[in-house]
């Protein structure tokens, strides 16, 4: 079976290579080694039987003496799995001999291999690029693009109550890197790899969020279970089975709502960058912070901006230190002249327009350009939070499309269909427990209907619009532990 | 009686409530009396403007106070704006209601105010007050158009001023000898505190006196304030400096007089509030008790401190902040003469008592002139609401 964009991956630690690597880590126990041996047994595939999981990602080569033994030991598992319709992807890591590992993968009938950096020139199986988010890249012969350094989503463990300047707690989310990857490679399915923290027993909701965080951003988590859960599943313990079922139900929920993956992020602000090299940090951090200040946005890859539509945008934040080429600059200035706001970094040679009045404290000096404005940053390395806060301030809350109340640990992502008739607001609660009040959304534009869907409720619920005196309407949601989506129809 | 107080703490008035004796430095005998008017007002609809107008008439009319003058109206937009009390609007629970602000501004304009500047330091932002109001779906233009020459200023930082204005506490102060504030608090002839009628987690109540606390700029008194000079932008809240003294204000501002003073919010905040009201006296106090919340000042509710959106339907205005707050406390079902240990001052010293000692005003209702609707007719007992909520909680 060939790897395809619809494949649903799961990390399948098993065999001598994972044991050898585990033995080098602190806290690795004989029980864990036993579970790794058990998961090499084809019988262990019962765990994924009847679930949407369709692809197992196995350790294939790491440049260690155990590589050959690993490939040999996994043969029965791979054979049995393929008979059951599963695909296998071999993960090639470290100092592995890539050509040899790829050849072994082809010989073993793997659907693909995944590796960091460059693929061997003549790889006979599809190669999934498996890079850190900041070095994300796509490869023509793979429908999938991998990100190897995802984060376990939730409130940061070290400082769960710590607040930022907004007094909203910081959250760990993969949203920013996934939206960037989608913008850079819109024709690929993005997989993101992250492991659960091993030090504490994880609540069921932690796994639900681990599924929902990437899925709501149009990507797939390479499901990875903690040692204890794997051990307990192997031992047939009921609490483990319940947790696994909830995770699978959440996965199934997103498969039932596949249309969400065809929607694109929407907002009045576009963040434009090549998201590479010295520009990575500023672009990624802006996209990380915008959900925290409740500013809906779109992400635009600079390389695709020439062909992109700016319709419906109020502002564009051009992030990159180097100015755009002449053609793109012309297009951006035309956007501003037409009434938009163009935010640019300090190194913007010969800024267009004429100086315009602006509040002195702002990070940006304002220039009048036609009917719009050019906002040039005053600092070479501005604070990321102050940057997005000032962008929001200059854009003005009077234009807010959406506002979220009573959900301090939540982020939302607003996406719409190509024609704009359908939309969805994904709401992710990173605290993984319901708040004292249900979340409340303000929606500026009128819609025909709003429906709440969630793996946490038995059936979709029609939401009631509460019109507001100053315009717009509010939608009141029930308390949610992890995730809900509001389906909007115009 | 506390027996662990140092001589300095005694001088600073520590345990004043428990001691029930006036410190030697007390200027209570010289404190002015005030006039306070009370009105019924169930909604922010058509009844609001006449109710407010009548109150101001009862106080002697606004003309004598504001005609030809620049007026600063300090409103209350406390806390993180994205945290509401359930579905209730911020203006119906924690914030001064925009219709009430508009009505007061209109009446001040009608009475001949030359310029009216609506001021507040909203949480951790450089956004203008208009922007904060837009984010709550308010129409700030309705306030701007309620009279001639109305403007807004966010006083959490330097704003439109070139430097901060210094206000020294007469008599030297209890915690700080003085405060540096945004220029708006100096560039006015008349200072109005327009508060919401609420309880407060640390100080018991938050009324017109406590509202002045929000005048302190975050750039100097916030958690990320500059060490030597004020920061440019406000970040965070005032807790580190004012509640717990875990950091100092920017060195450019007057510093704490005695670092050995207790680092307890119930000790510090009432003194800071009393000092601020002494250094920057309020000429007109207005309290919005039409719709509000019980429990505490913003969405900090807990099982021990249950909250509810309520509709006491009352407005209070007065010429003295201490007297006005004393009347409001009575309306809320509290004894304004209460001291530490008695609700609402279970865990804090009474800011009213301290302000009285600083000579700001008098909390004894019999020594002030209370006009309009008798207090007994508009009492809305906050303790009774709490008992009801706790009972319901227990039942659940």
PDB file of C-alpha atoms in Angstrom, chain A residues 171-394:
ATOM      1  CA  UNK A 171       0.398  27.872  26.389  1.00  0.00           C
ATOM      2  CA  UNK A 172       2.455  25.323  24.510  1.00  0.00           C
ATOM      3  CA  UNK A 173       0.871  24.825  21.108  1.00  0.00           C
ATOM      4  CA  UNK A 174       2.025  23.503  17.759  1.00  0.00           C
ATOM      5  CA  UNK A 175      -0.354  25.841  15.973  1.00  0.00           C
ATOM      6  CA  UNK A 176       2.213  28.344  14.718  1.00  0.00           C
ATOM      7  CA  UNK A 177       4.655  25.870  13.195  1.00  0.00           C
ATOM      8  CA  UNK A 178       1.841  23.913  11.591  1.00  0.00           C
ATOM      9  CA  UNK A 179       0.244  26.955   9.990  1.00  0.00           C
ATOM     10  CA  UNK A 180       3.653  28.002   8.679  1.00  0.00           C
ATOM     11  CA  UNK A 181       4.309  24.537   7.258  1.00  0.00           C
ATOM     12  CA  UNK A 182       0.911  24.531   5.578  1.00  0.00           C
ATOM     13  CA  UNK A 183       1.584  27.957   4.074  1.00  0.00           C
ATOM     14  CA  UNK A 184       4.996  26.888   2.778  1.00  0.00           C
ATOM     15  CA  UNK A 185       3.775  23.573   1.377  1.00  0.00           C
ATOM     16  CA  UNK A 186       0.021  23.816   0.802  1.00  0.00           C
ATOM     17  CA  UNK A 187      -0.079  20.648  -1.292  1.00  0.00           C
ATOM     18  CA  UNK A 188       1.360  18.461   1.467  1.00  0.00           C
ATOM     19  CA  UNK A 189      -0.099  16.840   4.519  1.00  0.00           C
ATOM     20  CA  UNK A 190       1.853  17.858   7.607  1.00  0.00           C
ATOM     21  CA  UNK A 191       2.767  15.314  10.258  1.00  0.00           C
ATOM     22  CA  UNK A 192       4.176  16.460  13.529  1.00  0.00           C
ATOM     23  CA  UNK A 193       6.144  14.328  15.933  1.00  0.00           C
ATOM     24  CA  UNK A 194       6.205  14.846  19.676  1.00  0.00           C
ATOM     25  CA  UNK A 195       6.346  12.469  22.595  1.00  0.00           C
ATOM     26  CA  UNK A 196       4.409  12.624  25.813  1.00  0.00           C
ATOM     27  CA  UNK A 197       6.286  13.726  28.898  1.00  0.00           C
ATOM     28  CA  UNK A 198       7.305  10.551  30.707  1.00  0.00           C
ATOM     29  CA  UNK A 199       7.589  11.876  34.214  1.00  0.00           C
ATOM     30  CA  UNK A 200       3.931  11.939  35.161  1.00  0.00           C
ATOM     31  CA  UNK A 201       0.833   9.899  34.546  1.00  0.00           C
ATOM     32  CA  UNK A 202      -1.103  11.677  31.839  1.00  0.00           C
ATOM     33  CA  UNK A 203      -4.788  12.364  32.007  1.00  0.00           C
ATOM     34  CA  UNK A 204      -7.027  11.225  29.192  1.00  0.00           C
ATOM     35  CA  UNK A 205      -7.590  14.868  28.265  1.00  0.00           C
ATOM     36  CA  UNK A 206      -3.867  15.267  27.654  1.00  0.00           C
ATOM     37  CA  UNK A 207      -4.079  12.731  24.832  1.00  0.00           C
ATOM     38  CA  UNK A 208      -7.253  14.287  23.468  1.00  0.00           C
ATOM     39  CA  UNK A 209      -5.466  17.649  23.286  1.00  0.00           C
ATOM     40  CA  UNK A 210      -2.395  16.056  21.730  1.00  0.00           C
ATOM     41  CA  UNK A 211      -4.643  14.820  18.915  1.00  0.00           C
ATOM     42  CA  UNK A 212      -6.747  17.990  18.645  1.00  0.00           C
ATOM     43  CA  UNK A 213      -3.950  20.568  18.646  1.00  0.00           C
ATOM     44  CA  UNK A 214      -2.395  19.427  15.337  1.00  0.00           C
ATOM     45  CA  UNK A 215      -5.666  18.192  13.816  1.00  0.00           C
ATOM     46  CA  UNK A 216      -7.417  21.526  14.305  1.00  0.00           C
ATOM     47  CA  UNK A 217      -4.476  23.164  12.525  1.00  0.00           C
ATOM     48  CA  UNK A 218      -4.929  20.868   9.537  1.00  0.00           C
ATOM     49  CA  UNK A 219      -2.137  18.460  10.435  1.00  0.00           C
ATOM     50  CA  UNK A 220      -1.669  15.042  12.010  1.00  0.00           C
ATOM     51  CA  UNK A 221       0.071  14.093  15.180  1.00  0.00           C
ATOM     52  CA  UNK A 222       2.266  11.019  14.882  1.00  0.00           C
ATOM     53  CA  UNK A 223       0.520   9.466  17.847  1.00  0.00           C
ATOM     54  CA  UNK A 224       2.966   8.559  20.558  1.00  0.00           C
ATOM     55  CA  UNK A 225       1.997   6.887  23.817  1.00  0.00           C
ATOM     56  CA  UNK A 226       3.879   7.126  27.075  1.00  0.00           C
ATOM     57  CA  UNK A 227       5.614   4.059  28.495  1.00  0.00           C
ATOM     58  CA  UNK A 228       3.043   3.499  31.198  1.00  0.00           C
ATOM     59  CA  UNK A 229       0.094   3.704  28.858  1.00  0.00           C
ATOM     60  CA  UNK A 230       1.736   1.264  26.457  1.00  0.00           C
ATOM     61  CA  UNK A 231       2.512  -1.110  29.292  1.00  0.00           C
ATOM     62  CA  UNK A 232      -1.002  -0.892  30.664  1.00  0.00           C
ATOM     63  CA  UNK A 233      -2.549  -1.346  27.231  1.00  0.00           C
ATOM     64  CA  UNK A 234      -0.415  -4.418  26.728  1.00  0.00           C
ATOM     65  CA  UNK A 235      -1.545  -5.687  30.118  1.00  0.00           C
ATOM     66  CA  UNK A 236      -5.171  -5.079  29.176  1.00  0.00           C
ATOM     67  CA  UNK A 237      -5.842  -2.593  31.977  1.00  0.00           C
ATOM     68  CA  UNK A 238      -9.183  -0.871  31.638  1.00  0.00           C
ATOM     69  CA  UNK A 239      -8.181   2.739  32.503  1.00  0.00           C
ATOM     70  CA  UNK A 240      -5.538   2.564  29.779  1.00  0.00           C
ATOM     71  CA  UNK A 241      -8.068   1.200  27.332  1.00  0.00           C
ATOM     72  CA  UNK A 242     -10.441   4.042  28.224  1.00  0.00           C
ATOM     73  CA  UNK A 243      -7.757   6.663  27.646  1.00  0.00           C
ATOM     74  CA  UNK A 244      -6.805   5.114  24.331  1.00  0.00           C
ATOM     75  CA  UNK A 245     -10.451   4.987  23.266  1.00  0.00           C
ATOM     76  CA  UNK A 246     -10.899   8.689  24.024  1.00  0.00           C
ATOM     77  CA  UNK A 247      -7.812   9.538  22.003  1.00  0.00           C
ATOM     78  CA  UNK A 248      -9.074   7.418  19.134  1.00  0.00           C
ATOM     79  CA  UNK A 249     -12.551   8.965  19.389  1.00  0.00           C
ATOM     80  CA  UNK A 250     -10.946  12.390  19.092  1.00  0.00           C
ATOM     81  CA  UNK A 251      -9.004  11.200  16.059  1.00  0.00           C
ATOM     82  CA  UNK A 252     -12.190   9.782  14.546  1.00  0.00           C
ATOM     83  CA  UNK A 253     -13.956  13.085  15.187  1.00  0.00           C
ATOM     84  CA  UNK A 254     -11.503  14.918  12.960  1.00  0.00           C
ATOM     85  CA  UNK A 255     -11.837  12.230  10.297  1.00  0.00           C
ATOM     86  CA  UNK A 256     -15.585  12.788  10.377  1.00  0.00           C
ATOM     87  CA  UNK A 257     -14.948  16.500   9.815  1.00  0.00           C
ATOM     88  CA  UNK A 258     -12.415  16.212   7.023  1.00  0.00           C
ATOM     89  CA  UNK A 259     -13.806  19.329   5.413  1.00  0.00           C
ATOM     90  CA  UNK A 260     -12.051  21.389   8.111  1.00  0.00           C
ATOM     91  CA  UNK A 261      -8.731  20.474   6.504  1.00  0.00           C
ATOM     92  CA  UNK A 262      -9.813  22.142   3.272  1.00  0.00           C
ATOM     93  CA  UNK A 263     -10.504  25.451   5.029  1.00  0.00           C
ATOM     94  CA  UNK A 264      -7.910  28.179   5.263  1.00  0.00           C
ATOM     95  CA  UNK A 265      -7.096  30.479   8.187  1.00  0.00           C
ATOM     96  CA  UNK A 266      -8.956  33.752   7.871  1.00  0.00           C
ATOM     97  CA  UNK A 267      -8.559  37.164   9.428  1.00  0.00           C
ATOM     98  CA  UNK A 268      -8.022  40.799   8.585  1.00  0.00           C
ATOM     99  CA  UNK A 269      -4.256  40.488   9.107  1.00  0.00           C
ATOM    100  CA  UNK A 270      -1.801  38.487   7.016  1.00  0.00           C
ATOM    101  CA  UNK A 271       1.650  37.574   8.321  1.00  0.00           C
ATOM    102  CA  UNK A 272       4.036  37.312   5.382  1.00  0.00           C
ATOM    103  CA  UNK A 273       7.528  35.828   5.532  1.00  0.00           C
ATOM    104  CA  UNK A 274       9.811  33.236   4.031  1.00  0.00           C
ATOM    105  CA  UNK A 275       9.898  31.753   7.544  1.00  0.00           C
ATOM    106  CA  UNK A 276      13.526  30.785   7.120  1.00  0.00           C
ATOM    107  CA  UNK A 277      16.928  31.622   8.515  1.00  0.00           C
ATOM    108  CA  UNK A 278      17.059  34.890  10.429  1.00  0.00           C
ATOM    109  CA  UNK A 279      13.373  35.550   9.717  1.00  0.00           C
ATOM    110  CA  UNK A 280      12.137  32.366  11.326  1.00  0.00           C
ATOM    111  CA  UNK A 281      12.003  33.569  14.898  1.00  0.00           C
ATOM    112  CA  UNK A 282      10.134  36.819  14.281  1.00  0.00           C
ATOM    113  CA  UNK A 283       7.599  35.156  11.974  1.00  0.00           C
ATOM    114  CA  UNK A 284       7.011  32.135  14.172  1.00  0.00           C
ATOM    115  CA  UNK A 285       6.736  34.176  17.345  1.00  0.00           C
ATOM    116  CA  UNK A 286       4.233  36.564  15.790  1.00  0.00           C
ATOM    117  CA  UNK A 287       2.054  33.626  14.763  1.00  0.00           C
ATOM    118  CA  UNK A 288       2.496  32.083  18.180  1.00  0.00           C
ATOM    119  CA  UNK A 289       1.365  35.259  19.913  1.00  0.00           C
ATOM    120  CA  UNK A 290      -1.500  36.392  17.707  1.00  0.00           C
ATOM    121  CA  UNK A 291      -3.888  33.729  19.047  1.00  0.00           C
ATOM    122  CA  UNK A 292      -3.005  34.805  22.592  1.00  0.00           C
ATOM    123  CA  UNK A 293      -4.138  38.366  21.858  1.00  0.00           C
ATOM    124  CA  UNK A 294      -7.203  36.992  20.070  1.00  0.00           C
ATOM    125  CA  UNK A 295      -6.288  38.394  16.650  1.00  0.00           C
ATOM    126  CA  UNK A 296      -7.424  36.171  13.762  1.00  0.00           C
ATOM    127  CA  UNK A 297      -4.860  36.061  10.947  1.00  0.00           C
ATOM    128  CA  UNK A 298      -3.739  34.421   7.746  1.00  0.00           C
ATOM    129  CA  UNK A 299      -0.243  33.123   7.012  1.00  0.00           C
ATOM    130  CA  UNK A 300       1.359  33.914   3.662  1.00  0.00           C
ATOM    131  CA  UNK A 301       4.567  32.405   2.364  1.00  0.00           C
ATOM    132  CA  UNK A 302       6.567  35.176   0.753  1.00  0.00           C
ATOM    133  CA  UNK A 303       7.407  32.937  -2.188  1.00  0.00           C
ATOM    134  CA  UNK A 304       3.700  32.581  -2.963  1.00  0.00           C
ATOM    135  CA  UNK A 305       2.657  36.146  -2.190  1.00  0.00           C
ATOM    136  CA  UNK A 306       2.958  37.235  -5.800  1.00  0.00           C
ATOM    137  CA  UNK A 307       0.022  35.062  -6.725  1.00  0.00           C
ATOM    138  CA  UNK A 308      -1.905  35.501  -3.471  1.00  0.00           C
ATOM    139  CA  UNK A 309      -5.074  37.506  -3.129  1.00  0.00           C
ATOM    140  CA  UNK A 310      -5.105  40.341  -0.596  1.00  0.00           C
ATOM    141  CA  UNK A 311      -8.877  40.644  -0.775  1.00  0.00           C
ATOM    142  CA  UNK A 312     -10.522  41.009   2.607  1.00  0.00           C
ATOM    143  CA  UNK A 313      -7.312  41.992   4.354  1.00  0.00           C
ATOM    144  CA  UNK A 314      -7.033  45.138   6.408  1.00  0.00           C
ATOM    145  CA  UNK A 315      -3.327  44.766   7.126  1.00  0.00           C
ATOM    146  CA  UNK A 316      -0.233  42.850   6.120  1.00  0.00           C
ATOM    147  CA  UNK A 317       2.735  42.322   8.409  1.00  0.00           C
ATOM    148  CA  UNK A 318       5.808  41.847   6.228  1.00  0.00           C
ATOM    149  CA  UNK A 319       8.209  40.217   8.669  1.00  0.00           C
ATOM    150  CA  UNK A 320      11.443  39.625   6.801  1.00  0.00           C
ATOM    151  CA  UNK A 321      14.600  41.600   7.370  1.00  0.00           C
ATOM    152  CA  UNK A 322      15.389  41.766   3.674  1.00  0.00           C
ATOM    153  CA  UNK A 323      12.982  43.828   1.596  1.00  0.00           C
ATOM    154  CA  UNK A 324      10.800  42.075  -0.975  1.00  0.00           C
ATOM    155  CA  UNK A 325      11.698  42.022  -4.648  1.00  0.00           C
ATOM    156  CA  UNK A 326      10.504  44.955  -6.721  1.00  0.00           C
ATOM    157  CA  UNK A 327       7.386  43.200  -7.956  1.00  0.00           C
ATOM    158  CA  UNK A 328       6.182  42.121  -4.531  1.00  0.00           C
ATOM    159  CA  UNK A 329       7.025  45.508  -3.054  1.00  0.00           C
ATOM    160  CA  UNK A 330       4.910  47.131  -5.744  1.00  0.00           C
ATOM    161  CA  UNK A 331       2.036  44.823  -4.897  1.00  0.00           C
ATOM    162  CA  UNK A 332       2.364  45.504  -1.177  1.00  0.00           C
ATOM    163  CA  UNK A 333       2.472  49.263  -1.658  1.00  0.00           C
ATOM    164  CA  UNK A 334      -0.539  49.050  -3.956  1.00  0.00           C
ATOM    165  CA  UNK A 335      -2.344  47.260  -1.115  1.00  0.00           C
ATOM    166  CA  UNK A 336      -1.494  50.103   1.276  1.00  0.00           C
ATOM    167  CA  UNK A 337      -2.387  52.778  -1.266  1.00  0.00           C
ATOM    168  CA  UNK A 338      -5.762  51.165  -1.654  1.00  0.00           C
ATOM    169  CA  UNK A 339      -6.531  51.661   2.033  1.00  0.00           C
ATOM    170  CA  UNK A 340      -4.638  48.866   3.753  1.00  0.00           C
ATOM    171  CA  UNK A 341      -1.993  49.040   6.451  1.00  0.00           C
ATOM    172  CA  UNK A 342       1.414  47.593   5.623  1.00  0.00           C
ATOM    173  CA  UNK A 343       3.637  46.835   8.620  1.00  0.00           C
ATOM    174  CA  UNK A 344       7.306  46.505   7.752  1.00  0.00           C
ATOM    175  CA  UNK A 345      10.561  46.084   9.700  1.00  0.00           C
ATOM    176  CA  UNK A 346      13.001  48.891  10.338  1.00  0.00           C
ATOM    177  CA  UNK A 347      15.172  47.967   7.388  1.00  0.00           C
ATOM    178  CA  UNK A 348      12.758  49.107   4.706  1.00  0.00           C
ATOM    179  CA  UNK A 349      14.795  51.276   2.342  1.00  0.00           C
ATOM    180  CA  UNK A 350      13.317  54.565   1.160  1.00  0.00           C
ATOM    181  CA  UNK A 351       9.895  54.198   2.741  1.00  0.00           C
ATOM    182  CA  UNK A 352       7.042  55.293   0.546  1.00  0.00           C
ATOM    183  CA  UNK A 353       4.571  58.044   1.444  1.00  0.00           C
ATOM    184  CA  UNK A 354       4.861  60.912   3.878  1.00  0.00           C
ATOM    185  CA  UNK A 355       5.066  60.989   7.685  1.00  0.00           C
ATOM    186  CA  UNK A 356       1.697  60.756   9.421  1.00  0.00           C
ATOM    187  CA  UNK A 357       0.781  61.477  13.043  1.00  0.00           C
ATOM    188  CA  UNK A 358       1.101  58.551  15.433  1.00  0.00           C
ATOM    189  CA  UNK A 359       1.144  57.928  19.135  1.00  0.00           C
ATOM    190  CA  UNK A 360       4.764  58.356  20.288  1.00  0.00           C
ATOM    191  CA  UNK A 361       4.866  55.138  22.296  1.00  0.00           C
ATOM    192  CA  UNK A 362       4.091  52.942  19.298  1.00  0.00           C
ATOM    193  CA  UNK A 363       6.821  50.712  17.920  1.00  0.00           C
ATOM    194  CA  UNK A 364       5.907  51.890  14.447  1.00  0.00           C
ATOM    195  CA  UNK A 365       6.251  55.254  12.775  1.00  0.00           C
ATOM    196  CA  UNK A 366       3.341  55.843  10.465  1.00  0.00           C
ATOM    197  CA  UNK A 367       3.414  57.122   6.907  1.00  0.00           C
ATOM    198  CA  UNK A 368       0.486  58.076   4.731  1.00  0.00           C
ATOM    199  CA  UNK A 369       0.444  56.134   1.468  1.00  0.00           C
ATOM    200  CA  UNK A 370      -2.497  56.858  -0.810  1.00  0.00           C
ATOM    201  CA  UNK A 371      -5.645  55.917   1.103  1.00  0.00           C
ATOM    202  CA  UNK A 372      -3.715  53.733   3.495  1.00  0.00           C
ATOM    203  CA  UNK A 373      -0.685  53.630   5.747  1.00  0.00           C
ATOM    204  CA  UNK A 374       2.816  52.268   5.859  1.00  0.00           C
ATOM    205  CA  UNK A 375       3.961  51.431   9.386  1.00  0.00           C
ATOM    206  CA  UNK A 376       7.742  51.192   9.714  1.00  0.00           C
ATOM    207  CA  UNK A 377       9.122  49.629  12.863  1.00  0.00           C
ATOM    208  CA  UNK A 378      11.388  51.950  14.812  1.00  0.00           C
ATOM    209  CA  UNK A 379      13.495  49.180  16.329  1.00  0.00           C
ATOM    210  CA  UNK A 380      15.770  46.652  14.660  1.00  0.00           C
ATOM    211  CA  UNK A 381      14.887  43.885  17.090  1.00  0.00           C
ATOM    212  CA  UNK A 382      11.516  44.739  18.564  1.00  0.00           C
ATOM    213  CA  UNK A 383       9.892  42.729  21.301  1.00  0.00           C
ATOM    214  CA  UNK A 384       7.613  40.171  19.669  1.00  0.00           C
ATOM    215  CA  UNK A 385       4.704  40.774  22.021  1.00  0.00           C
ATOM    216  CA  UNK A 386       4.877  44.556  21.719  1.00  0.00           C
ATOM    217  CA  UNK A 387       4.996  44.169  17.947  1.00  0.00           C
ATOM    218  CA  UNK A 388       1.789  42.187  17.628  1.00  0.00           C
ATOM    219  CA  UNK A 389       0.093  44.270  20.338  1.00  0.00           C
ATOM    220  CA  UNK A 390       0.839  47.458  18.417  1.00  0.00           C
ATOM    221  CA  UNK A 391      -0.264  45.914  15.146  1.00  0.00           C
ATOM    222  CA  UNK A 392      -3.561  45.033  16.769  1.00  0.00           C
ATOM    223  CA  UNK A 393      -3.796  48.479  18.327  1.00  0.00           C
ATOM    224  CA  UNK A 394      -3.199  50.250  15.013  1.00  0.00           C
TER     225      UNK A 394
END
